[in-house]
């Protein structure tokens, strides 16, 4: 079970000490990551060349979830913790119960681009203002509420133990900065004190649910970038097929111009497919072998992130190409008929299963650490992948 | 009732394009272009003539044969089909084949769709990606590419027969000694479509570049 | 996002400055002068949709659908503001001796012995939409080839004067490079110079070439000199990692795409910089435009037809026409007035405007001295035993051999830069698609019959793994000096659909340039030989068809392509009798008319010209600001204090 689920089951509370704060931050990374396979599936099942608005909207949210995961890792490192990403316990199983949300919500499945998928996305990103306020000891209601608990926890613990005790010196080298993470709204920055910690939490919650009862995020205020819609509202545009107007409020339906959304331009999948299901048809379809490879490369991605969050920020330069390789692999799976002829006859296509266990991570650790040793990835030095050699014809390196 | 993920026609098309292209059914489906290519081929060749060609090709494959069993016009159609899979474009055919097929379309190269170009298989033969799509990431161009897989390895991976996948050549082409006429030569200008580029000349056979 | 106004709205008021053209130079000037508070109008002849995300995606689809993926293939044709295209040229079969071996259709009329094979783009962002992004500086000697080597023309300013402007341009463009190495090369004067971003990683092809021939001594048979090969990286205006050693006040921030927030901050290796970078990691003028202050107004689809003269030494503004449908240019005309007029439309367009306006041509040099970097291609297959080289990956080129660019060899032949191509035989042969066609044997033999030879299936896949995988191409860019005979003229009989005169181009390569091309080809052949690569280069006519740019020099068939580096048409100099603009890019004859861009360059060396053009533009922006600020100062009528002090 992932840390986040354990924490969820203990009910709503504010972290009371440094140890709990670290547990909360580990859970935060897990929650951010939990959304990534969900959004990847929604995005890569869109037929190439169609639904461009939707594609780029989902992509932008996906990138920002990775930003949030990285900011949470920076925060965890700043408070003396150790982000743990490259292990089976980090990854949820789908359909996955969404931690820190109402227990009434159904588990989050992997779904192809569809109105149902968008409704799932909306549930994930639902702003606090649209959910009832929490009571101490009662159940959780929203991810926004979870981040607010974290914020309170940071303030209370700093108040009690002093800033220096919470943010010990000598941990700057663990921080991932904008040199190593890019291509999302906002920016990664180093966390080293209460102020930067609170800013990180603010970025995470405002990109997700918007600035205090508006539909907008705070990229303009914090990063001097273009103001964009918060995640919930970006998804709601797709879901309703209409864009927001400049004066729309969170409770309003979008009132701007219509958006072209063609729900039929999708590759339907059976989100509950498992590698074991594909294995039954291994003699007639390569989907099984490719789904297995996908999972092992996904484990490599998480292992890269693990190393990037644990003293080698430049390893992001290995994580990004791995992510791009997974983009191509996901598309290939989604364009293949489901290996089960009965499902294929119903129009169902194959999909990655995101099943990651100990064996995948053990293998990934070995491969990734070899690559790191070869390429160096020293902080501040130019990225140079030239020492790497591709393992197979299918991988970039 | 939902449409199947791949119609019987498309399944049949993909299955017999495997030995023609040298890529697995998974790779062919992965392009998401199988249906579009079947439509294109039928339209370009004419539905009946395409059926005749397709039947001939299937007979050749099931009979343990290969491209050398095809009549010249069918051989040219087979080439066009491979060109389509490899580049996303329908090529200019040999004028004799064009006439024999009584085609009503102009005999010029065209790209089937923007997405087709992106799914060209040629890029994968040399560990590349289509120029302008599927980028592999910052700095990946510094990595030494792996050697291409050998023919036996490819045959085994495809599960295709040990027959000659060539016409008019006695033996497999040795990578050490590629005949110039299987390579492209200088284009007289950028307006020349790739399928109309002349073949290369043998190095050293012309007095050029020497003072 | 930049706000654009209509042609009507643009004409409704007066401006301090009107700038013709929204490419690199025009955008940089507008931003600098707008930031100083001047009211600036930018008139762009072409369409302006590329700065929206749907518009940008349209260019991407247009590129992907094009059979011939030439530089302009991503951008839709526009009859109202036509652009020259490399597809406008065609060879002549069995040409008669002494007659041109080509015909030209399209926008240019060409009447010279050789084709001018260079294009440009008239659209928002200009030709920079499809530039490669190479930003090498010019070296000191490039500015004074007449004095040092007895050919070409000297500049009125030199490299030392331009150093700070180069640095400023590298910041504005967002350049990635290796400062120390460029200092060693002699193009950067400050030994501690740092680029804003760390060098773009070099390709495996660069490493392959370096390992094969680094330190080899090559004899240039034309210059009759020995040269030692040393590989240098190429500075590029392409997003990489910010350089921690770059000055931090103010810090450099990597800029992403225009039109879609939060997208495309780093190069991801699309390998299509020309014609289009899908993530806009390649720097574009659209970025500068997105940051225009409110004092800058941009109007698209405004084709400037003439500059209006108002006095002996002054102009008052420009006339322009607008259109709605690019396919059927029915137009209306307007006049807009400004204190300063800046032409920043491309070397050939600037010359066309000056000629049509009959202005600033007392020297007779307007339109003359047209230059380019005639580029000779050489291509080879690396040895099978050394494995694939990894073509068609990364930016177009990331390294080169620079030693043939400099020194006394320039007396004997034009210098050349050897670009190591990263995109296989694409430019020369249309690879890799043409590899598929020739390996399959498609298209028929010389009689139109179906060819016997061809490979399929696994054998085809294996063959392409080697026949594409080992492709090496060297692009040899030869310096072309100012030559008054290479020129743009106008002829009332040749007009575009809107009625504007089309450029008539007369172009040739001098003996000095031909000698450079011959030396370059010989050197490339020798490099391939030392690498153990099979040289497939062949520029000879095939079946009676000469390749475009073909010529025979001293018994050798050669051919060149245009590099897209049009320059020299309003050449810079200190003498009004022999040049069009001064060192500030102000026309000698008018106090308030400037012609900026590559047209001002007195020589192009062997450097891609954009960076030098931008350094000049930034310098001119400062001068225009000074001149306007001086002109606006109130006349001092009474100064009692000063009078007393001096008394």
mmCIF file with all atom_site columns, C-alpha atoms in Angstrom, chain C residues 424-548:
data_model
loop_
_atom_site.group_PDB
_atom_site.id
_atom_site.type_symbol
_atom_site.label_atom_id
_atom_site.label_alt_id
_atom_site.label_comp_id
_atom_site.label_asym_id
_atom_site.label_entity_id
_atom_site.label_seq_id
_atom_site.pdbx_PDB_ins_code
_atom_site.Cartn_x
_atom_site.Cartn_y
_atom_site.Cartn_z
_atom_site.occupancy
_atom_site.B_iso_or_equiv
_atom_site.pdbx_formal_charge
_atom_site.auth_seq_id
_atom_site.auth_comp_id
_atom_site.auth_asym_id
_atom_site.auth_atom_id
_atom_site.pdbx_PDB_model_num
ATOM 1   C CA . UNK C 1 424 ? 22.207 12.478 -43.549 1.00 0.00 ? 424 UNK C CA 1
ATOM 2   C CA . UNK C 1 425 ? 21.906 12.898 -47.286 1.00 0.00 ? 425 UNK C CA 1
ATOM 3   C CA . UNK C 1 426 ? 18.601 14.734 -46.925 1.00 0.00 ? 426 UNK C CA 1
ATOM 4   C CA . UNK C 1 427 ? 19.674 17.928 -48.642 1.00 0.00 ? 427 UNK C CA 1
ATOM 5   C CA . UNK C 1 428 ? 21.632 16.260 -51.441 1.00 0.00 ? 428 UNK C CA 1
ATOM 6   C CA . UNK C 1 429 ? 19.403 13.314 -52.305 1.00 0.00 ? 429 UNK C CA 1
ATOM 7   C CA . UNK C 1 430 ? 16.064 13.554 -50.491 1.00 0.00 ? 430 UNK C CA 1
ATOM 8   C CA . UNK C 1 431 ? 17.041 10.790 -48.065 1.00 0.00 ? 431 UNK C CA 1
ATOM 9   C CA . UNK C 1 432 ? 15.752 8.830  -46.267 1.00 0.00 ? 432 UNK C CA 1
ATOM 10  C CA . UNK C 1 433 ? 12.600 8.620  -48.429 1.00 0.00 ? 433 UNK C CA 1
ATOM 11  C CA . UNK C 1 434 ? 14.629 8.439  -51.629 1.00 0.00 ? 434 UNK C CA 1
ATOM 12  C CA . UNK C 1 435 ? 16.598 5.581  -50.064 1.00 0.00 ? 435 UNK C CA 1
ATOM 13  C CA . UNK C 1 436 ? 13.368 3.639  -49.714 1.00 0.00 ? 436 UNK C CA 1
ATOM 14  C CA . UNK C 1 437 ? 12.463 4.325  -53.341 1.00 0.00 ? 437 UNK C CA 1
ATOM 15  C CA . UNK C 1 438 ? 15.844 3.327  -54.765 1.00 0.00 ? 438 UNK C CA 1
ATOM 16  C CA . UNK C 1 439 ? 16.207 0.247  -52.549 1.00 0.00 ? 439 UNK C CA 1
ATOM 17  C CA . UNK C 1 440 ? 12.754 -0.933 -53.611 1.00 0.00 ? 440 UNK C CA 1
ATOM 18  C CA . UNK C 1 441 ? 13.525 -0.064 -57.221 1.00 0.00 ? 441 UNK C CA 1
ATOM 19  C CA . UNK C 1 442 ? 10.328 1.897  -57.687 1.00 0.00 ? 442 UNK C CA 1
ATOM 20  C CA . UNK C 1 443 ? 9.565  4.355  -60.486 1.00 0.00 ? 443 UNK C CA 1
ATOM 21  C CA . UNK C 1 444 ? 10.800 2.404  -63.482 1.00 0.00 ? 444 UNK C CA 1
ATOM 22  C CA . UNK C 1 445 ? 13.946 2.413  -65.562 1.00 0.00 ? 445 UNK C CA 1
ATOM 23  C CA . UNK C 1 446 ? 14.937 4.948  -68.203 1.00 0.00 ? 446 UNK C CA 1
ATOM 24  C CA . UNK C 1 447 ? 12.339 3.452  -70.569 1.00 0.00 ? 447 UNK C CA 1
ATOM 25  C CA . UNK C 1 448 ? 9.581  3.583  -67.972 1.00 0.00 ? 448 UNK C CA 1
ATOM 26  C CA . UNK C 1 449 ? 9.547  -0.204 -67.503 1.00 0.00 ? 449 UNK C CA 1
ATOM 27  C CA . UNK C 1 450 ? 9.263  -1.793 -64.060 1.00 0.00 ? 450 UNK C CA 1
ATOM 28  C CA . UNK C 1 451 ? 12.770 -2.329 -62.734 1.00 0.00 ? 451 UNK C CA 1
ATOM 29  C CA . UNK C 1 452 ? 13.947 -5.836 -61.990 1.00 0.00 ? 452 UNK C CA 1
ATOM 30  C CA . UNK C 1 453 ? 16.147 -5.099 -58.956 1.00 0.00 ? 453 UNK C CA 1
ATOM 31  C CA . UNK C 1 454 ? 14.787 -4.348 -55.552 1.00 0.00 ? 454 UNK C CA 1
ATOM 32  C CA . UNK C 1 455 ? 14.605 -5.511 -51.960 1.00 0.00 ? 455 UNK C CA 1
ATOM 33  C CA . UNK C 1 456 ? 11.652 -5.993 -49.630 1.00 0.00 ? 456 UNK C CA 1
ATOM 34  C CA . UNK C 1 457 ? 10.713 -6.998 -46.116 1.00 0.00 ? 457 UNK C CA 1
ATOM 35  C CA . UNK C 1 458 ? 13.495 -7.939 -43.734 1.00 0.00 ? 458 UNK C CA 1
ATOM 36  C CA . UNK C 1 459 ? 16.146 -7.483 -46.422 1.00 0.00 ? 459 UNK C CA 1
ATOM 37  C CA . UNK C 1 460 ? 14.942 -3.951 -47.112 1.00 0.00 ? 460 UNK C CA 1
ATOM 38  C CA . UNK C 1 461 ? 14.937 -3.147 -43.424 1.00 0.00 ? 461 UNK C CA 1
ATOM 39  C CA . UNK C 1 462 ? 18.454 -4.423 -43.031 1.00 0.00 ? 462 UNK C CA 1
ATOM 40  C CA . UNK C 1 463 ? 19.725 -2.597 -46.104 1.00 0.00 ? 463 UNK C CA 1
ATOM 41  C CA . UNK C 1 464 ? 18.284 0.736  -44.967 1.00 0.00 ? 464 UNK C CA 1
ATOM 42  C CA . UNK C 1 465 ? 19.843 0.222  -41.550 1.00 0.00 ? 465 UNK C CA 1
ATOM 43  C CA . UNK C 1 466 ? 23.180 0.597  -43.302 1.00 0.00 ? 466 UNK C CA 1
ATOM 44  C CA . UNK C 1 467 ? 22.400 2.687  -46.375 1.00 0.00 ? 467 UNK C CA 1
ATOM 45  C CA . UNK C 1 468 ? 20.686 5.386  -44.319 1.00 0.00 ? 468 UNK C CA 1
ATOM 46  C CA . UNK C 1 469 ? 22.356 4.672  -40.998 1.00 0.00 ? 469 UNK C CA 1
ATOM 47  C CA . UNK C 1 470 ? 25.837 5.457  -42.310 1.00 0.00 ? 470 UNK C CA 1
ATOM 48  C CA . UNK C 1 471 ? 25.048 8.658  -44.201 1.00 0.00 ? 471 UNK C CA 1
ATOM 49  C CA . UNK C 1 472 ? 27.500 11.522 -43.794 1.00 0.00 ? 472 UNK C CA 1
ATOM 50  C CA . UNK C 1 473 ? 27.062 14.902 -45.435 1.00 0.00 ? 473 UNK C CA 1
ATOM 51  C CA . UNK C 1 474 ? 29.317 17.946 -45.372 1.00 0.00 ? 474 UNK C CA 1
ATOM 52  C CA . UNK C 1 475 ? 27.863 21.336 -46.258 1.00 0.00 ? 475 UNK C CA 1
ATOM 53  C CA . UNK C 1 476 ? 30.619 23.604 -47.545 1.00 0.00 ? 476 UNK C CA 1
ATOM 54  C CA . UNK C 1 477 ? 29.514 27.219 -47.243 1.00 0.00 ? 477 UNK C CA 1
ATOM 55  C CA . UNK C 1 478 ? 31.694 29.464 -49.392 1.00 0.00 ? 478 UNK C CA 1
ATOM 56  C CA . UNK C 1 479 ? 32.100 33.180 -48.791 1.00 0.00 ? 479 UNK C CA 1
ATOM 57  C CA . UNK C 1 480 ? 30.778 35.347 -51.586 1.00 0.00 ? 480 UNK C CA 1
ATOM 58  C CA . UNK C 1 481 ? 32.192 38.891 -51.537 1.00 0.00 ? 481 UNK C CA 1
ATOM 59  C CA . UNK C 1 482 ? 30.407 42.039 -52.624 1.00 0.00 ? 482 UNK C CA 1
ATOM 60  C CA . UNK C 1 483 ? 30.290 42.129 -56.405 1.00 0.00 ? 483 UNK C CA 1
ATOM 61  C CA . UNK C 1 484 ? 28.341 44.996 -57.991 1.00 0.00 ? 484 UNK C CA 1
ATOM 62  C CA . UNK C 1 485 ? 27.402 42.762 -60.918 1.00 0.00 ? 485 UNK C CA 1
ATOM 63  C CA . UNK C 1 486 ? 25.260 40.539 -58.676 1.00 0.00 ? 486 UNK C CA 1
ATOM 64  C CA . UNK C 1 487 ? 22.181 42.627 -58.311 1.00 0.00 ? 487 UNK C CA 1
ATOM 65  C CA . UNK C 1 488 ? 18.466 43.169 -57.883 1.00 0.00 ? 488 UNK C CA 1
ATOM 66  C CA . UNK C 1 489 ? 16.738 45.414 -60.397 1.00 0.00 ? 489 UNK C CA 1
ATOM 67  C CA . UNK C 1 490 ? 13.115 46.171 -61.234 1.00 0.00 ? 490 UNK C CA 1
ATOM 68  C CA . UNK C 1 491 ? 11.340 45.894 -64.533 1.00 0.00 ? 491 UNK C CA 1
ATOM 69  C CA . UNK C 1 492 ? 7.821  47.291 -64.871 1.00 0.00 ? 492 UNK C CA 1
ATOM 70  C CA . UNK C 1 493 ? 6.834  44.346 -67.042 1.00 0.00 ? 493 UNK C CA 1
ATOM 71  C CA . UNK C 1 494 ? 7.262  41.882 -64.175 1.00 0.00 ? 494 UNK C CA 1
ATOM 72  C CA . UNK C 1 495 ? 4.804  42.458 -61.350 1.00 0.00 ? 495 UNK C CA 1
ATOM 73  C CA . UNK C 1 496 ? 3.205  40.344 -58.641 1.00 0.00 ? 496 UNK C CA 1
ATOM 74  C CA . UNK C 1 497 ? -0.533 39.808 -58.255 1.00 0.00 ? 497 UNK C CA 1
ATOM 75  C CA . UNK C 1 498 ? -0.927 43.027 -56.286 1.00 0.00 ? 498 UNK C CA 1
ATOM 76  C CA . UNK C 1 499 ? 0.902  45.002 -58.928 1.00 0.00 ? 499 UNK C CA 1
ATOM 77  C CA . UNK C 1 500 ? 4.179  45.447 -57.090 1.00 0.00 ? 500 UNK C CA 1
ATOM 78  C CA . UNK C 1 501 ? 7.348  44.964 -59.111 1.00 0.00 ? 501 UNK C CA 1
ATOM 79  C CA . UNK C 1 502 ? 9.030  41.594 -58.674 1.00 0.00 ? 502 UNK C CA 1
ATOM 80  C CA . UNK C 1 503 ? 12.761 41.440 -58.015 1.00 0.00 ? 503 UNK C CA 1
ATOM 81  C CA . UNK C 1 504 ? 14.815 40.783 -61.126 1.00 0.00 ? 504 UNK C CA 1
ATOM 82  C CA . UNK C 1 505 ? 17.949 38.932 -60.079 1.00 0.00 ? 505 UNK C CA 1
ATOM 83  C CA . UNK C 1 506 ? 21.234 38.826 -61.942 1.00 0.00 ? 506 UNK C CA 1
ATOM 84  C CA . UNK C 1 507 ? 23.618 36.425 -60.291 1.00 0.00 ? 507 UNK C CA 1
ATOM 85  C CA . UNK C 1 508 ? 26.918 34.721 -60.907 1.00 0.00 ? 508 UNK C CA 1
ATOM 86  C CA . UNK C 1 509 ? 29.879 33.325 -59.012 1.00 0.00 ? 509 UNK C CA 1
ATOM 87  C CA . UNK C 1 510 ? 33.225 35.063 -59.471 1.00 0.00 ? 510 UNK C CA 1
ATOM 88  C CA . UNK C 1 511 ? 36.439 33.209 -60.211 1.00 0.00 ? 511 UNK C CA 1
ATOM 89  C CA . UNK C 1 512 ? 37.489 33.684 -56.563 1.00 0.00 ? 512 UNK C CA 1
ATOM 90  C CA . UNK C 1 513 ? 34.255 32.051 -55.331 1.00 0.00 ? 513 UNK C CA 1
ATOM 91  C CA . UNK C 1 514 ? 34.509 29.238 -57.871 1.00 0.00 ? 514 UNK C CA 1
ATOM 92  C CA . UNK C 1 515 ? 38.051 28.603 -56.703 1.00 0.00 ? 515 UNK C CA 1
ATOM 93  C CA . UNK C 1 516 ? 36.714 28.426 -53.137 1.00 0.00 ? 516 UNK C CA 1
ATOM 94  C CA . UNK C 1 517 ? 34.025 25.939 -54.164 1.00 0.00 ? 517 UNK C CA 1
ATOM 95  C CA . UNK C 1 518 ? 36.583 23.808 -55.976 1.00 0.00 ? 518 UNK C CA 1
ATOM 96  C CA . UNK C 1 519 ? 38.913 23.802 -52.973 1.00 0.00 ? 519 UNK C CA 1
ATOM 97  C CA . UNK C 1 520 ? 36.030 22.983 -50.642 1.00 0.00 ? 520 UNK C CA 1
ATOM 98  C CA . UNK C 1 521 ? 34.960 20.009 -52.716 1.00 0.00 ? 521 UNK C CA 1
ATOM 99  C CA . UNK C 1 522 ? 38.520 18.695 -52.931 1.00 0.00 ? 522 UNK C CA 1
ATOM 100 C CA . UNK C 1 523 ? 39.016 19.066 -49.179 1.00 0.00 ? 523 UNK C CA 1
ATOM 101 C CA . UNK C 1 524 ? 35.726 17.285 -48.443 1.00 0.00 ? 524 UNK C CA 1
ATOM 102 C CA . UNK C 1 525 ? 36.730 14.417 -50.714 1.00 0.00 ? 525 UNK C CA 1
ATOM 103 C CA . UNK C 1 526 ? 40.043 14.105 -48.924 1.00 0.00 ? 526 UNK C CA 1
ATOM 104 C CA . UNK C 1 527 ? 38.370 14.165 -45.496 1.00 0.00 ? 527 UNK C CA 1
ATOM 105 C CA . UNK C 1 528 ? 36.036 11.348 -46.549 1.00 0.00 ? 528 UNK C CA 1
ATOM 106 C CA . UNK C 1 529 ? 39.017 9.396  -47.848 1.00 0.00 ? 529 UNK C CA 1
ATOM 107 C CA . UNK C 1 530 ? 40.860 9.755  -44.533 1.00 0.00 ? 530 UNK C CA 1
ATOM 108 C CA . UNK C 1 531 ? 37.708 8.639  -42.709 1.00 0.00 ? 531 UNK C CA 1
ATOM 109 C CA . UNK C 1 532 ? 37.487 5.502  -44.816 1.00 0.00 ? 532 UNK C CA 1
ATOM 110 C CA . UNK C 1 533 ? 34.090 6.614  -46.092 1.00 0.00 ? 533 UNK C CA 1
ATOM 111 C CA . UNK C 1 534 ? 32.772 5.956  -49.620 1.00 0.00 ? 534 UNK C CA 1
ATOM 112 C CA . UNK C 1 535 ? 32.323 9.310  -51.326 1.00 0.00 ? 535 UNK C CA 1
ATOM 113 C CA . UNK C 1 536 ? 29.144 9.239  -53.410 1.00 0.00 ? 536 UNK C CA 1
ATOM 114 C CA . UNK C 1 537 ? 29.317 12.927 -54.331 1.00 0.00 ? 537 UNK C CA 1
ATOM 115 C CA . UNK C 1 538 ? 28.587 13.557 -57.978 1.00 0.00 ? 538 UNK C CA 1
ATOM 116 C CA . UNK C 1 539 ? 27.680 16.994 -59.330 1.00 0.00 ? 539 UNK C CA 1
ATOM 117 C CA . UNK C 1 540 ? 27.847 16.048 -63.007 1.00 0.00 ? 540 UNK C CA 1
ATOM 118 C CA . UNK C 1 541 ? 24.755 16.211 -65.256 1.00 0.00 ? 541 UNK C CA 1
ATOM 119 C CA . UNK C 1 542 ? 22.742 12.981 -65.352 1.00 0.00 ? 542 UNK C CA 1
ATOM 120 C CA . UNK C 1 543 ? 21.044 11.920 -68.576 1.00 0.00 ? 543 UNK C CA 1
ATOM 121 C CA . UNK C 1 544 ? 21.558 15.411 -69.912 1.00 0.00 ? 544 UNK C CA 1
ATOM 122 C CA . UNK C 1 545 ? 20.075 17.122 -66.851 1.00 0.00 ? 545 UNK C CA 1
ATOM 123 C CA . UNK C 1 546 ? 22.516 19.306 -64.929 1.00 0.00 ? 546 UNK C CA 1
ATOM 124 C CA . UNK C 1 547 ? 21.763 19.774 -61.250 1.00 0.00 ? 547 UNK C CA 1
ATOM 125 C CA . UNK C 1 548 ? 20.698 23.275 -60.236 1.00 0.00 ? 548 UNK C CA 1
#
